[in-house]
C-alpha atoms as one frame of an Amber mdcrd trajectory, in Angstrom:
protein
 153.193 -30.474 -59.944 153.560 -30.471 -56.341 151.323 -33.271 -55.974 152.006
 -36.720 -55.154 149.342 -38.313 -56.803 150.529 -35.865 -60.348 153.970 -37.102
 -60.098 152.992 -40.637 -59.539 150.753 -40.142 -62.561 153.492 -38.017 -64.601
 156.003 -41.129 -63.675 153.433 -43.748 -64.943 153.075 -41.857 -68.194 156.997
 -41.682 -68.652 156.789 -45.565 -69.299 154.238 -45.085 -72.165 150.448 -44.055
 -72.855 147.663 -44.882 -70.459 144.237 -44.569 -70.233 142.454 -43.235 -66.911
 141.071 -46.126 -66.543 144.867 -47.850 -66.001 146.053 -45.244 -64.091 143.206
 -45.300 -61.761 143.684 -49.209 -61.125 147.588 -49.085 -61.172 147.461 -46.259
 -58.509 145.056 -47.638 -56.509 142.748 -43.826 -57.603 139.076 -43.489 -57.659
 138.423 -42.647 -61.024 137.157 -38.883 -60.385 140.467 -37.931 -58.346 142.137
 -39.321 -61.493 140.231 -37.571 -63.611 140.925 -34.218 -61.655 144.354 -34.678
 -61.570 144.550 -35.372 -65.538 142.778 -32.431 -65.970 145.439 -30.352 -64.061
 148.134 -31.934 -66.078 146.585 -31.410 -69.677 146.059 -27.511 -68.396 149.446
 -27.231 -66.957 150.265 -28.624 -70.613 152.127 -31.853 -69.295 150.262 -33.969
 -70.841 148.189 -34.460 -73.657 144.767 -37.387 -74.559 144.618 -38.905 -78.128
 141.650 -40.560 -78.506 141.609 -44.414 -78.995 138.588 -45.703 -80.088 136.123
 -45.106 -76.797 138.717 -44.305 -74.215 141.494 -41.414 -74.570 145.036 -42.457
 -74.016 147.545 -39.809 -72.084 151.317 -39.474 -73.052 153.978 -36.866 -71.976
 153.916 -33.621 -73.795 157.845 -34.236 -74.508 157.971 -30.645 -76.070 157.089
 -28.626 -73.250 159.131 -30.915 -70.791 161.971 -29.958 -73.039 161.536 -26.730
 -72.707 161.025 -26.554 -69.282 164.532 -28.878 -68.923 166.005 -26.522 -70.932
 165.464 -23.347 -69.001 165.993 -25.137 -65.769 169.659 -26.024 -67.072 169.654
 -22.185 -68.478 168.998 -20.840 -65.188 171.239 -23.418 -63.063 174.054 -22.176
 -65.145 172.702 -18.631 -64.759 172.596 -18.942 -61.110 176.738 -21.054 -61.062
 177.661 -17.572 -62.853 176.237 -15.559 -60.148 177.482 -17.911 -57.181 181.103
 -17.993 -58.820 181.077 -13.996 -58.881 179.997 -13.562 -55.740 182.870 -15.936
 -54.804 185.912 -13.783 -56.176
């Protein structure tokens, strides 16, 4: 996730579906560093490829970004608690 080049692709994806092929041209990527960095993202489970005919379109794999949202908002409440006692 760290990566630029991921977050630019996870940003593109948060507009819609896109083929490698797009992203590679809209990010100005050769198509094998695109390819890598999809491959990160569908094991890190961010994203997922339904297939379209010949070419395989990406999207956002909105469940697991809700989950992770939803443990990051656990755990900044978690972590307010813990500030607020430490506080009094």
């Amino acid at each position: 996730m760290g990566d630029p080049a991921r977050q630019r692709i996870l940003e593109m994806l948060r507009r819609g579906r896109r083929s490698a092929g797009t992203i590679a041209r809209t990010l100005d990527m050769k198509p094998p560093a695109v390819s890598h960095h999809l491959r990160k993202l569908r094991e890190a489970g961010l994203i997922v490829g339904i297939r379209n005919g010949n070419e395989i379109l990406y999207r956002l794999n909105v469940t697991v970004i809700e989950e992770v949202s939803i443990y990051l908002g656990e755990l900044a409440r978690s972590l307010q608690r813990t500030e607020g006692k430490e506080r009094q």
